[in-house]
mmCIF file of the C-alpha atoms, coordinates in Angstrom:
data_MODEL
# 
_entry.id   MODEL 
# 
loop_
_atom_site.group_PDB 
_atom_site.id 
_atom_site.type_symbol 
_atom_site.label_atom_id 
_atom_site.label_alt_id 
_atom_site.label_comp_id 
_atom_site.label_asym_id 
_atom_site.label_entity_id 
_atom_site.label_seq_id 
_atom_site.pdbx_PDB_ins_code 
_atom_site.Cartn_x 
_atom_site.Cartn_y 
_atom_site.Cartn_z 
_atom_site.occupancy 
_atom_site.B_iso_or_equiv 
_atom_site.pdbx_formal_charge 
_atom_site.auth_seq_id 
_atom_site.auth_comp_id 
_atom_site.auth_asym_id 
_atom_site.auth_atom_id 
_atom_site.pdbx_PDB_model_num 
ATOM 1   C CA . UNK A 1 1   ? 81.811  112.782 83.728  1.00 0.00 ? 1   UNK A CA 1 
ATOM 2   C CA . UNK A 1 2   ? 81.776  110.113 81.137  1.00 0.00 ? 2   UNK A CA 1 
ATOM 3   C CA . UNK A 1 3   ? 84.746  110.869 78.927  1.00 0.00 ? 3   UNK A CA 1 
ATOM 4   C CA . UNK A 1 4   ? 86.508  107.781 80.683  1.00 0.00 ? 4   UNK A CA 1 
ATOM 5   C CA . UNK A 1 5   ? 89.370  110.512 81.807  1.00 0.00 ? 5   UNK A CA 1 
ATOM 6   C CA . UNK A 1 6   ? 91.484  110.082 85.154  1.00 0.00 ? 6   UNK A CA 1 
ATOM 7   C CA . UNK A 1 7   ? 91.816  113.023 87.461  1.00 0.00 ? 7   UNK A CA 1 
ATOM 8   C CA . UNK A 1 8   ? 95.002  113.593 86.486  1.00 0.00 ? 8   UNK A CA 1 
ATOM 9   C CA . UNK A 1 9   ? 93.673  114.327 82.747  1.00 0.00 ? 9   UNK A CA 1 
ATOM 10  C CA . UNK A 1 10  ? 90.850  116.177 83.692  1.00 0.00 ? 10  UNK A CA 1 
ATOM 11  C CA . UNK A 1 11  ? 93.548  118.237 85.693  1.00 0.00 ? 11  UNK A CA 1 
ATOM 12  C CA . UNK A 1 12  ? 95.717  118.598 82.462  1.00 0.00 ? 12  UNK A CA 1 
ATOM 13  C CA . UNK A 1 13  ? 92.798  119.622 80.273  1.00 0.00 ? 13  UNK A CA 1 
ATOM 14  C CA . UNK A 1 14  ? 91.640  122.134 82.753  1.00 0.00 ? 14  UNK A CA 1 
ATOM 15  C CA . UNK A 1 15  ? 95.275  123.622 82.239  1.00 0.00 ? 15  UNK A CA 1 
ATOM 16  C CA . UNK A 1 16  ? 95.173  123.953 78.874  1.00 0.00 ? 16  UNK A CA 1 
ATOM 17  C CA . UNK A 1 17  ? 94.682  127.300 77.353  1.00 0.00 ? 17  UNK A CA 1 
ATOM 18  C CA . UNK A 1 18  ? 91.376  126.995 75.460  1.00 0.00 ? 18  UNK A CA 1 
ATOM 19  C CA . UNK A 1 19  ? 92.164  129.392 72.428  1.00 0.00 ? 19  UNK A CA 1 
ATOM 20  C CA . UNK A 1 20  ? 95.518  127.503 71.185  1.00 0.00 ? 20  UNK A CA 1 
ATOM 21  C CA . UNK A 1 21  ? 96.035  124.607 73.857  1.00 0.00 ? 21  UNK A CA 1 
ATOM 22  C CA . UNK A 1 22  ? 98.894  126.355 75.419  1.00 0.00 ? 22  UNK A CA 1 
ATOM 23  C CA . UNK A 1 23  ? 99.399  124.419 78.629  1.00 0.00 ? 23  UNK A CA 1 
ATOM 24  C CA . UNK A 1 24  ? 99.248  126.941 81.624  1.00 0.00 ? 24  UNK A CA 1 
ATOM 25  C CA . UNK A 1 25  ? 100.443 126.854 85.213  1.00 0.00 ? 25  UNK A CA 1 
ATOM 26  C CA . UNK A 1 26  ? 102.794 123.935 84.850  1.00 0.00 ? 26  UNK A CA 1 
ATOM 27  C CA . UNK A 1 27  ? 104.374 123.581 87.856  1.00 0.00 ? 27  UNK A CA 1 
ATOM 28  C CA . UNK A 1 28  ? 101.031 123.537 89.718  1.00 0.00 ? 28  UNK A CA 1 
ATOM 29  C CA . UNK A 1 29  ? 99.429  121.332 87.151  1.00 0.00 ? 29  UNK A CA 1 
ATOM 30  C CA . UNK A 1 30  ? 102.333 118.814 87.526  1.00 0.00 ? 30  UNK A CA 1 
ATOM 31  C CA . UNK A 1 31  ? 102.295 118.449 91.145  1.00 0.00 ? 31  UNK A CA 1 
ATOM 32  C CA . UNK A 1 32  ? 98.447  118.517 90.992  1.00 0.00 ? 32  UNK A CA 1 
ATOM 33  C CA . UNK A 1 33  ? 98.703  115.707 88.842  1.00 0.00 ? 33  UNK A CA 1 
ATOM 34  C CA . UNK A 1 34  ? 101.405 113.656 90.281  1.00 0.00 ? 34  UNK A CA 1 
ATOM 35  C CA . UNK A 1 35  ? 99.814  113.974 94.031  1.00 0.00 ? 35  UNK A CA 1 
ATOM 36  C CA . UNK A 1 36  ? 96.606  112.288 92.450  1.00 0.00 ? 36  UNK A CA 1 
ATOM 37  C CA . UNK A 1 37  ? 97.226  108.677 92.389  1.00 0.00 ? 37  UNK A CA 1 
ATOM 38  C CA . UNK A 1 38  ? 98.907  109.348 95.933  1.00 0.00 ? 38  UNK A CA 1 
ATOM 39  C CA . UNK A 1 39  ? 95.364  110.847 97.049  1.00 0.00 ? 39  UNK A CA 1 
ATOM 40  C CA . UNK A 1 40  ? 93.577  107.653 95.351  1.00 0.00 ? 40  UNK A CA 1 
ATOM 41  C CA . UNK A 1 41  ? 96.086  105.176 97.396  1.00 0.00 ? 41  UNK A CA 1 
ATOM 42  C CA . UNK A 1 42  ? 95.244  106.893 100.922 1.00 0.00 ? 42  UNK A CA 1 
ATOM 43  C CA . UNK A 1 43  ? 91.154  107.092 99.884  1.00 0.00 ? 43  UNK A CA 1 
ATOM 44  C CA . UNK A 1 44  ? 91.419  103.408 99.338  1.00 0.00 ? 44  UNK A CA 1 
ATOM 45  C CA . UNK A 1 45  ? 93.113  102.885 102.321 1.00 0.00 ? 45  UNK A CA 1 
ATOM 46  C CA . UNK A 1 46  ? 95.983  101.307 100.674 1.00 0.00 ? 46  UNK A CA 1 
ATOM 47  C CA . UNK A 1 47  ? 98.590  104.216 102.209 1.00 0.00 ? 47  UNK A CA 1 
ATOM 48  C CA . UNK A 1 48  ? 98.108  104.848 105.806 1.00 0.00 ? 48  UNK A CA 1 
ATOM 49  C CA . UNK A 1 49  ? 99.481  106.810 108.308 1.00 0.00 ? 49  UNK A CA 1 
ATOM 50  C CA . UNK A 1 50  ? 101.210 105.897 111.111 1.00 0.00 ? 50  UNK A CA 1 
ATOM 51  C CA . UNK A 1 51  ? 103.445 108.259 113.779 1.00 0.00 ? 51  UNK A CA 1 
ATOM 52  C CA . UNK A 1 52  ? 103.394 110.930 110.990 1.00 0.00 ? 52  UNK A CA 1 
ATOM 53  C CA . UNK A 1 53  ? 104.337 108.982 108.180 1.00 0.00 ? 53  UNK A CA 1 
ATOM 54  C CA . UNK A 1 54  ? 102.383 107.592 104.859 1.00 0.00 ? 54  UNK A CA 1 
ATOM 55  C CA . UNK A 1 55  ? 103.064 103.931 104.981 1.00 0.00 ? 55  UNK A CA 1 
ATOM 56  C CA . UNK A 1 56  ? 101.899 101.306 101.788 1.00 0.00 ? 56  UNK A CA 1 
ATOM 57  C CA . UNK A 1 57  ? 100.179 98.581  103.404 1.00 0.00 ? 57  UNK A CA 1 
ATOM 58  C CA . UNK A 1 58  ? 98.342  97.102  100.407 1.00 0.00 ? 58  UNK A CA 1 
ATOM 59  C CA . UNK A 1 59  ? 99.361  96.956  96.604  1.00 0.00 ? 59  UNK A CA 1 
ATOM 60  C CA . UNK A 1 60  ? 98.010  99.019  93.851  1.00 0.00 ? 60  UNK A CA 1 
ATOM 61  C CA . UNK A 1 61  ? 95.277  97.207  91.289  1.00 0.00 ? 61  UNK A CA 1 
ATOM 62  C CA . UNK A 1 62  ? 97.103  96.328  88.191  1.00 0.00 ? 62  UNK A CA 1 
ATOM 63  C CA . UNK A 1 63  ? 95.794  98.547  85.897  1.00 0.00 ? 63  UNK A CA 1 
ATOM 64  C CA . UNK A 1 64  ? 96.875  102.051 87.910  1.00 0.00 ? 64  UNK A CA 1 
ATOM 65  C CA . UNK A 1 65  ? 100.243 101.845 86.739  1.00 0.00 ? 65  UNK A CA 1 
ATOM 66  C CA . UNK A 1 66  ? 100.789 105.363 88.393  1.00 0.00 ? 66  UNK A CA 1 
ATOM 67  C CA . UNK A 1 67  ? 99.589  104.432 91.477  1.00 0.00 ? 67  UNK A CA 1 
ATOM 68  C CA . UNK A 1 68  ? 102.243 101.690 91.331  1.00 0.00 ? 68  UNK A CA 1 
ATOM 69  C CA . UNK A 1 69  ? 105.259 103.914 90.751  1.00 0.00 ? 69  UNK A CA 1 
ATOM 70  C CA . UNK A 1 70  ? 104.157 106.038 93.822  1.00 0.00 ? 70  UNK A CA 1 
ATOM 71  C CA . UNK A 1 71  ? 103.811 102.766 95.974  1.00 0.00 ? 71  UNK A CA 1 
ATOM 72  C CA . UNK A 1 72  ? 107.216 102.122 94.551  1.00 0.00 ? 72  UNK A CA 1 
ATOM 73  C CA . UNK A 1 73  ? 108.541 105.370 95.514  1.00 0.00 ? 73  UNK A CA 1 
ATOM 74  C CA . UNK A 1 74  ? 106.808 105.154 99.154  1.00 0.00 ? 74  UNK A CA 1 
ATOM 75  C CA . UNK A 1 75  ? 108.719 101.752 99.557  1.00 0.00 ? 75  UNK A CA 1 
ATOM 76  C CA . UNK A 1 76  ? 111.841 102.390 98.352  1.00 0.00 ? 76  UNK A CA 1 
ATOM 77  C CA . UNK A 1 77  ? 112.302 105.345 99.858  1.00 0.00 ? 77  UNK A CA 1 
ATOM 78  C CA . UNK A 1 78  ? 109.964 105.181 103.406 1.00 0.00 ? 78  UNK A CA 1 
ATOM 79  C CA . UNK A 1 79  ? 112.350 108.005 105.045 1.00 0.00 ? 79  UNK A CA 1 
ATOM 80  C CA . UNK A 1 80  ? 111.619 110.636 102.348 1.00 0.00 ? 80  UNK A CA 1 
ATOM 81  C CA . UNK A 1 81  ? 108.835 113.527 102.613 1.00 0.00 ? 81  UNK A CA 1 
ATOM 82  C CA . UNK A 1 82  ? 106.093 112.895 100.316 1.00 0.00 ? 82  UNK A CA 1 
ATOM 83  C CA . UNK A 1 83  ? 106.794 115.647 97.932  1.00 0.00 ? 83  UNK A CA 1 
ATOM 84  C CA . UNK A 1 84  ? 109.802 114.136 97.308  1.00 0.00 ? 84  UNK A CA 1 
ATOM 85  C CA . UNK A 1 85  ? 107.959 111.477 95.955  1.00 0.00 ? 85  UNK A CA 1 
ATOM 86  C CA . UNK A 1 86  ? 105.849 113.339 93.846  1.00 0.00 ? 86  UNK A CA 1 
ATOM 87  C CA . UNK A 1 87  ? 108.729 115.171 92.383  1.00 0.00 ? 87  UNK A CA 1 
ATOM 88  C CA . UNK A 1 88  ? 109.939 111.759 91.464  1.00 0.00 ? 88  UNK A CA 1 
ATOM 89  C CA . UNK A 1 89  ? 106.931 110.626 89.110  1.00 0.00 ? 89  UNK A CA 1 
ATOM 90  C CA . UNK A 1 90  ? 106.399 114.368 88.311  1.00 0.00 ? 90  UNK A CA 1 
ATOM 91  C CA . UNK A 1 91  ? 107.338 114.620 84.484  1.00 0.00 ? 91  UNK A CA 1 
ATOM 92  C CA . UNK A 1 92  ? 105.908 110.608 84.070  1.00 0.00 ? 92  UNK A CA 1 
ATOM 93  C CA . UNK A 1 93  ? 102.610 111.365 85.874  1.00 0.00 ? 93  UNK A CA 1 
ATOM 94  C CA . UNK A 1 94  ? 102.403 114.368 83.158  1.00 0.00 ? 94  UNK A CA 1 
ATOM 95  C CA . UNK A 1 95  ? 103.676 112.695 80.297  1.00 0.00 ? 95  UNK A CA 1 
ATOM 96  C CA . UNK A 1 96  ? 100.997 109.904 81.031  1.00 0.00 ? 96  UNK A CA 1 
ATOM 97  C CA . UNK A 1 97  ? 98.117  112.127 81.340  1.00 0.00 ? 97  UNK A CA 1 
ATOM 98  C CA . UNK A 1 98  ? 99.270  113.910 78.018  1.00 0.00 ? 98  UNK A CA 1 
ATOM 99  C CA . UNK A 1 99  ? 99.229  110.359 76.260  1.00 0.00 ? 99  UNK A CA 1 
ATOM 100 C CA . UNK A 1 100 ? 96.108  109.285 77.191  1.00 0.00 ? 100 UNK A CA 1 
ATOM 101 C CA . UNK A 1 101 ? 94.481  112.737 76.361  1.00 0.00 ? 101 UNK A CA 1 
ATOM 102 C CA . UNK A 1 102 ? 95.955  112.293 72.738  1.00 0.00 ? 102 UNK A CA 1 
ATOM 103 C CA . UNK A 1 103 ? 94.582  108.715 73.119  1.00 0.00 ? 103 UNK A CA 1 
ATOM 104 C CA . UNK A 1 104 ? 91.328  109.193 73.546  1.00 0.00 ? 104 UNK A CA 1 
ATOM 105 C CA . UNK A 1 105 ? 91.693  111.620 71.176  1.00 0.00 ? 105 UNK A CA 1 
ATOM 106 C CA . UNK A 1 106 ? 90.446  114.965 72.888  1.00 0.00 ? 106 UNK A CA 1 
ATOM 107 C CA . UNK A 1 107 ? 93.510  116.924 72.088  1.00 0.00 ? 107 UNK A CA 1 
ATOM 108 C CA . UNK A 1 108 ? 96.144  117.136 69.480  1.00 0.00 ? 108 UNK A CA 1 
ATOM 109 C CA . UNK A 1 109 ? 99.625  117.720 69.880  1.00 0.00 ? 109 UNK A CA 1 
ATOM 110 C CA . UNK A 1 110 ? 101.343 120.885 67.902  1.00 0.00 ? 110 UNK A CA 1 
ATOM 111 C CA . UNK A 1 111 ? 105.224 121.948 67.686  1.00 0.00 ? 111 UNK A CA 1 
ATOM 112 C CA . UNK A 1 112 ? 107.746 119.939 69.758  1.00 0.00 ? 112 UNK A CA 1 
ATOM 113 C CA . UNK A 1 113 ? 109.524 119.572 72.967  1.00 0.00 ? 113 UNK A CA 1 
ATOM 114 C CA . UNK A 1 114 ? 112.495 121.546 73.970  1.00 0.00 ? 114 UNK A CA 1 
ATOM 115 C CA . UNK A 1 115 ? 115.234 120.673 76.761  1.00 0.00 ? 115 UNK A CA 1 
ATOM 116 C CA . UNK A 1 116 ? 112.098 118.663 78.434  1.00 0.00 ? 116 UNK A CA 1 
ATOM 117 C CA . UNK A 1 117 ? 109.935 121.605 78.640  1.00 0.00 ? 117 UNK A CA 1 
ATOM 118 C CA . UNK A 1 118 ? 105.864 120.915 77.967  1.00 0.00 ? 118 UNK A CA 1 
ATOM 119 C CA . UNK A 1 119 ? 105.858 124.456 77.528  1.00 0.00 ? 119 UNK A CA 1 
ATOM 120 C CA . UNK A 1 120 ? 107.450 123.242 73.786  1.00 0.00 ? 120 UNK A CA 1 
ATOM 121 C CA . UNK A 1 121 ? 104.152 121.528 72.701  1.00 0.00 ? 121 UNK A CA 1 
ATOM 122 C CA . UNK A 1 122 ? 100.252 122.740 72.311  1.00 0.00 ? 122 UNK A CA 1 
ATOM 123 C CA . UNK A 1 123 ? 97.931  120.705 72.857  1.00 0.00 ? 123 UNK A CA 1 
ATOM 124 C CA . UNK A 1 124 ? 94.838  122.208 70.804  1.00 0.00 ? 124 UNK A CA 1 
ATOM 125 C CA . UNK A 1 125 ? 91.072  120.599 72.364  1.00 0.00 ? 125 UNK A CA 1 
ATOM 126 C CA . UNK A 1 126 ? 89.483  118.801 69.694  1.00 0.00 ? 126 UNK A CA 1 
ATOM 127 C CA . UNK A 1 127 ? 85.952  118.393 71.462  1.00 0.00 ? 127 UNK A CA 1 
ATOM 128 C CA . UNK A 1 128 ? 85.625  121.464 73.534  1.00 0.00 ? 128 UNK A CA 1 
ATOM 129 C CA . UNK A 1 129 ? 82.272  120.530 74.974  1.00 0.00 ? 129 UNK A CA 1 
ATOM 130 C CA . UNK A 1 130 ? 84.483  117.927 77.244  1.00 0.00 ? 130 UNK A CA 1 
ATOM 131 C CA . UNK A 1 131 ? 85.887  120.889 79.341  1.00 0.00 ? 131 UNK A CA 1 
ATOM 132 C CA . UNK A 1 132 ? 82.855  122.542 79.738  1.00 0.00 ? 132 UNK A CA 1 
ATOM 133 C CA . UNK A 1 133 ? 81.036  120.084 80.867  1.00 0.00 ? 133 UNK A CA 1 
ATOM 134 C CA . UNK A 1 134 ? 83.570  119.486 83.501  1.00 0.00 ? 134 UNK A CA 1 
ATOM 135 C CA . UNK A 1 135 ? 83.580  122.849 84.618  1.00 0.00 ? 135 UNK A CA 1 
ATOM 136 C CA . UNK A 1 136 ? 79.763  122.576 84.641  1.00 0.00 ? 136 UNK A CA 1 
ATOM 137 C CA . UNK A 1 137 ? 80.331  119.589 87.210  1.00 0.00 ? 137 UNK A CA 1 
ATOM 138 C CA . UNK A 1 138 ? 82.664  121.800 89.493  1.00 0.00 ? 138 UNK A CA 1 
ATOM 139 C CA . UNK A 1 139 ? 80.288  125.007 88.892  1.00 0.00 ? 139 UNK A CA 1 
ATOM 140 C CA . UNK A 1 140 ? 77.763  122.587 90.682  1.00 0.00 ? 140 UNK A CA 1 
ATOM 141 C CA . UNK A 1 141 ? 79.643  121.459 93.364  1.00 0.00 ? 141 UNK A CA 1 
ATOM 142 C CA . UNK A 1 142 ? 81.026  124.615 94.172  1.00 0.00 ? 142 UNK A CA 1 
ATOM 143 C CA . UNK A 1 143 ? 78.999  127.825 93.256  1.00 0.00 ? 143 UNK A CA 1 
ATOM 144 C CA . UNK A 1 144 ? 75.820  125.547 93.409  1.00 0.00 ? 144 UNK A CA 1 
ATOM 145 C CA . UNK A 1 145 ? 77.014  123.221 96.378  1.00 0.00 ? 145 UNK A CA 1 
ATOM 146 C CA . UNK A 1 146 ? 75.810  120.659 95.284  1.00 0.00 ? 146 UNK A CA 1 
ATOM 147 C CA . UNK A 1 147 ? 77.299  117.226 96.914  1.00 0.00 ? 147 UNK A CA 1 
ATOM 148 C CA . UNK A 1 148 ? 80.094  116.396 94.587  1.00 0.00 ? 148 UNK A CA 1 
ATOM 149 C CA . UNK A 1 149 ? 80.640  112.394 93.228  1.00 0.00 ? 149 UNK A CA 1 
ATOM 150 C CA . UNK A 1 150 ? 83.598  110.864 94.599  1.00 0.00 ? 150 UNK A CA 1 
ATOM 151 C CA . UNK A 1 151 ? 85.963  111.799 92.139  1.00 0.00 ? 151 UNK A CA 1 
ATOM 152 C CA . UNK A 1 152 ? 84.785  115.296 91.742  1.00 0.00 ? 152 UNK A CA 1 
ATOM 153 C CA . UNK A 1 153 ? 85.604  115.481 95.436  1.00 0.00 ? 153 UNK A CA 1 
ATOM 154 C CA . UNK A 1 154 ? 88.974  114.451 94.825  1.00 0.00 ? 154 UNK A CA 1 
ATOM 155 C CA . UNK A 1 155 ? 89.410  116.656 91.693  1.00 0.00 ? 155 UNK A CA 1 
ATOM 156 C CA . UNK A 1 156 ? 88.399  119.815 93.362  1.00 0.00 ? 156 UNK A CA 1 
ATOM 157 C CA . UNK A 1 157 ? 90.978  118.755 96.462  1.00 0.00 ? 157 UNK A CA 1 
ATOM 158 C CA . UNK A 1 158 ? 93.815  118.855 94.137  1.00 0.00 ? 158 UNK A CA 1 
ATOM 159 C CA . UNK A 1 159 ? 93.627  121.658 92.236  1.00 0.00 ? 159 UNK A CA 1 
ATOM 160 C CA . UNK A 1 160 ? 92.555  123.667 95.790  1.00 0.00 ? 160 UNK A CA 1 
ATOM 161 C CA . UNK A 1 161 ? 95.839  122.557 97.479  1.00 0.00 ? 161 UNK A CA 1 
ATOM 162 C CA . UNK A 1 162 ? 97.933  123.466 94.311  1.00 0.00 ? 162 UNK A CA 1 
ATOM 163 C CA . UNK A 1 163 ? 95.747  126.421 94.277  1.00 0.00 ? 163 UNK A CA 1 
ATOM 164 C CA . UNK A 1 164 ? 94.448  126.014 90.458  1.00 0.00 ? 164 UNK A CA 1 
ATOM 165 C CA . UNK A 1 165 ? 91.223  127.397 91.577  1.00 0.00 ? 165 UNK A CA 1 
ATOM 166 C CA . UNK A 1 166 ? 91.225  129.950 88.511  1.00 0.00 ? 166 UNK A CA 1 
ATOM 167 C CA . UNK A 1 167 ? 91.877  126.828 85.823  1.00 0.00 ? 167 UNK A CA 1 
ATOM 168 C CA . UNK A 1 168 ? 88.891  125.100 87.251  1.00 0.00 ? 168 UNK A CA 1 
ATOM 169 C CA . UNK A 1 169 ? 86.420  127.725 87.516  1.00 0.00 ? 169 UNK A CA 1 
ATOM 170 C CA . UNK A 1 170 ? 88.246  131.193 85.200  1.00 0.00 ? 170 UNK A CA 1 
ATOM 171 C CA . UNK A 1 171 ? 84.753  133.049 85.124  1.00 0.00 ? 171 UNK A CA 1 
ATOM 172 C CA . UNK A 1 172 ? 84.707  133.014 89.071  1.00 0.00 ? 172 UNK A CA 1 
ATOM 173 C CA . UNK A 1 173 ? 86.815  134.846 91.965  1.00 0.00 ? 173 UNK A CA 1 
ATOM 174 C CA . UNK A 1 174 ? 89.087  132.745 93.260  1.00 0.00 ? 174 UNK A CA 1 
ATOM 175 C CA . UNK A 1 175 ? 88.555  134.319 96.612  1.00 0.00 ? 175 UNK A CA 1 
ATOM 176 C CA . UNK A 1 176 ? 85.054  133.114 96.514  1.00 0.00 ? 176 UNK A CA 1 
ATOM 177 C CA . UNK A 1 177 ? 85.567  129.649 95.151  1.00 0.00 ? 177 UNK A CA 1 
ATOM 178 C CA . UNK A 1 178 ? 88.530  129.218 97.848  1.00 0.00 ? 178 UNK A CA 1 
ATOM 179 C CA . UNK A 1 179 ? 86.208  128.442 100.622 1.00 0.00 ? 179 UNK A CA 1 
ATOM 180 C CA . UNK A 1 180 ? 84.126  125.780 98.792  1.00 0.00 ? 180 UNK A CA 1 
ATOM 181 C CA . UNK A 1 181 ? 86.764  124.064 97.393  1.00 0.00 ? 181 UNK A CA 1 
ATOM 182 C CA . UNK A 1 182 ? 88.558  123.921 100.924 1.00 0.00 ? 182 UNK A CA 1 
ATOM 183 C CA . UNK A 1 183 ? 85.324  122.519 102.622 1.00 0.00 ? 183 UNK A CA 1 
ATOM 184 C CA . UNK A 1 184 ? 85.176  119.604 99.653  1.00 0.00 ? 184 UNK A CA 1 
ATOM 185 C CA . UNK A 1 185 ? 88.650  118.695 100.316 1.00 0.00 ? 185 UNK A CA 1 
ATOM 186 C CA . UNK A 1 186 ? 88.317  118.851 103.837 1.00 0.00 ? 186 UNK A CA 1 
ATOM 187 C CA . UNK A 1 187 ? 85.235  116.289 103.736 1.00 0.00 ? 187 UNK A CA 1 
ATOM 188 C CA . UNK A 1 188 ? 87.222  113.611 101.836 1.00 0.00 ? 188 UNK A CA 1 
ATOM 189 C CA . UNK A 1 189 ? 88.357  112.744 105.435 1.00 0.00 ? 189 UNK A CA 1 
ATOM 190 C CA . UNK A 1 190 ? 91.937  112.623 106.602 1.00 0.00 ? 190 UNK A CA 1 
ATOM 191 C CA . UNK A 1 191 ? 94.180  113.819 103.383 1.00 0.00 ? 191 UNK A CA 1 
ATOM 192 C CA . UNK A 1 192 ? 96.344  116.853 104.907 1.00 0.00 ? 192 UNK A CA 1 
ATOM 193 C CA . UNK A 1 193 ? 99.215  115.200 104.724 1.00 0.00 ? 193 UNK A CA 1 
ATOM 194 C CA . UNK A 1 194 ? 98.747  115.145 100.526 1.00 0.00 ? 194 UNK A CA 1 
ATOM 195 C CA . UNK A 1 195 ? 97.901  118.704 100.245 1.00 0.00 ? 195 UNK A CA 1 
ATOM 196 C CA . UNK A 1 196 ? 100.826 119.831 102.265 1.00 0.00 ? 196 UNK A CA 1 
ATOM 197 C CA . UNK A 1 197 ? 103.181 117.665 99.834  1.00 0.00 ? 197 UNK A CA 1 
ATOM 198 C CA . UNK A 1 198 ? 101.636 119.215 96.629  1.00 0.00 ? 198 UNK A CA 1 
ATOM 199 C CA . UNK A 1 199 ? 102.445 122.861 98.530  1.00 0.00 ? 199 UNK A CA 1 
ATOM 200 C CA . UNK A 1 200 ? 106.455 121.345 99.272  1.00 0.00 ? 200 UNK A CA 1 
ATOM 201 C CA . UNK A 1 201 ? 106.685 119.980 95.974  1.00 0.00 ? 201 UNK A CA 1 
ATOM 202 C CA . UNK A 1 202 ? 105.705 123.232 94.148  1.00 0.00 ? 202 UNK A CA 1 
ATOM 203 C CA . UNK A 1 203 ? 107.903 125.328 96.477  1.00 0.00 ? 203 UNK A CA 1 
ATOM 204 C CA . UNK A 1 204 ? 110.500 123.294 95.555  1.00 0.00 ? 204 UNK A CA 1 
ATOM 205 C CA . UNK A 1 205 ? 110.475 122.868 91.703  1.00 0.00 ? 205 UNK A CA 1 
ATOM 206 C CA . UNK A 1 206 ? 110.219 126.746 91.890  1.00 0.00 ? 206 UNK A CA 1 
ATOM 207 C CA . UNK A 1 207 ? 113.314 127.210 93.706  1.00 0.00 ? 207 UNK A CA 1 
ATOM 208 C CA . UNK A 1 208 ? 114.870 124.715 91.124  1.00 0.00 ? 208 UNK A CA 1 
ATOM 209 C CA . UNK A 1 209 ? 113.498 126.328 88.213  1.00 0.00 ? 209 UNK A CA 1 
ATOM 210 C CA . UNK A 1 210 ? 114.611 129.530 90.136  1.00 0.00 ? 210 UNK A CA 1 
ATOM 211 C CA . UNK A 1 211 ? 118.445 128.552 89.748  1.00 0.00 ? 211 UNK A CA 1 
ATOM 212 C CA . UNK A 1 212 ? 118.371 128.135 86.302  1.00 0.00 ? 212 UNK A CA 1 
ATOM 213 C CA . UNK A 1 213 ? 118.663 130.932 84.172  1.00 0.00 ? 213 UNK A CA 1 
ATOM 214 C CA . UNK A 1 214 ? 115.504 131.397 81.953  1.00 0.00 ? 214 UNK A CA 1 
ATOM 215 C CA . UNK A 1 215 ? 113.874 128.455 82.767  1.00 0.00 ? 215 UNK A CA 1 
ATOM 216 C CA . UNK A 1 216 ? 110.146 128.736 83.534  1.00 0.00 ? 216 UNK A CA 1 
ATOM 217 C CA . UNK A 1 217 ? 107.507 126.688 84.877  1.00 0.00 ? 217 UNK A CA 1 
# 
C-alpha cells in the first residue's frame, strides 16, 4: 500500500479495535511486531543460519533503526534463542510503531498509560479507509490468491505465525484463511526459524503475565 507504513504498523493498525481504537491481542501483536525487522534481516540475507543458529553477517541500513537493535541483540547475545531477542525489543518495537502511526498522523492517542500497559491508551483511526484498503490487499492475496508483493508476503507470515489471522481478515474463518496464509509464509523461502520464535516468545510473555496477579496481555 502507499501509506508509507512499515509492517510492523500495518500490524499495529490491524490490531486496533476499529469502533474506539482499543488495541487488541497485545501479546500477539507485540511479538508479531518485534519478529518483523528480524524477518526483514534474514530476507535480505543479512542474518543467516548456520548449524541451527541465526548468525548477523552484514549490518543493518541506517535508517532501520529496529533492525539495528535486533542485530544488536543477535550479537551481543549469539547463545540466546531468538525469542529471547524479540522479547528484548518487544515494548520498543511497539512503542515505535505507535509513534510513527501518530506521526503520520493515522491515529490519535486517547487516555494514558498505566504501569507500562498499552492497554492504558486508545488509539482512535483517523483515516479509516487506510485499514481497509489493507485488508483489501490481504483479501486478495488470500481469499482471491492472488500473488502477494513482497511485503504483503511478509505481512501475512507474521500475523499467521502469531496466529492474528482474525485481525487481518475479521469477516473470514480463520480456519479457512489458515491454509493460505501458511502457504504465503511458507513461499518466502527458509524463515521457520522466525515463526517458531514469535510462537516461544508469546508462550513466554503469557506465562509472565500469568504470574502476575491481574495483569493481562
Amino acid at each position: 500500500m502507499d501509506a508509507g507504513l512499515t509492517v510492523g504498523e500495518q500490524i499495529v493498525l490491524l490490531g486496533l479495535d476499529e469502533r474506539d481504537g482499543t488495541p487488541r491481542e497485545q501479546l500477539r501483536v507485540g511479538c508479531a511486531v518485534a519478529a518483523a525487522p528480524l524477518l526483514r534481516l534474514v530476507l535480505s540475507g543479512k542474518v543467516v543460519e548456520r548449524d541451527g543458529r541465526l548468525v548477523a553477517v552484514q549490518p543493518p541500513a541506517e535508517d532501520e533503526p529496529l533492525a539495528s537493535v535486533v542485530t544488536e541483540q543477535i550479537r551481543q547475545h549469539p547463545e540466546a534463542k531468538p525469542q529471547a531477542w524479540l522479547l528484548a525489543i518487544r515494548d520498543q518495537a511497539v512503542t515505535a510503531a505507535y509513534a510513527g502511526l501518530l506521526e503520520k498522523g493515522l491515529v490519535r492517542r486517547e487516555g494514558r498509560k498505566i504501569l507500562g500497559s498499552f492497554g492504558s491508551y486508545r488509539y482512535p483511526v483517523t483515516d479509516p479507509s487506510v485499514p481497509a484498503e489493507l485488508r483489501r490487499e490481504l483479501a486478495a492475496v488470500v481469499r482471491a490468491e492472488a500473488p502477494p508483493a513482497p511485503e504483503t508476503a511478509e505481512l501475512i507470515a507474521l500475523l499467521h505465525h502469531a496466529r492474528l489471522h482474525s485481525l487481518a481478515l475479521p469477516d473470514e474463518d480463520p480456519a479457512k484463511t489458515a491454509p493460505r496464509m501458511a502457504e504465503v509464509a511458507e513461499g518466502l523461502g527458509p524463515v521457520e526459524t522466525v515463526g517458531k520464535a514469535i510462537s516461544a516468545a508469546l508462550a513466554a510473555v503469557t506465562v509472565l503475565l500469568a504470574a502476575v496477579p491481574g495483569m493481562v496481555g
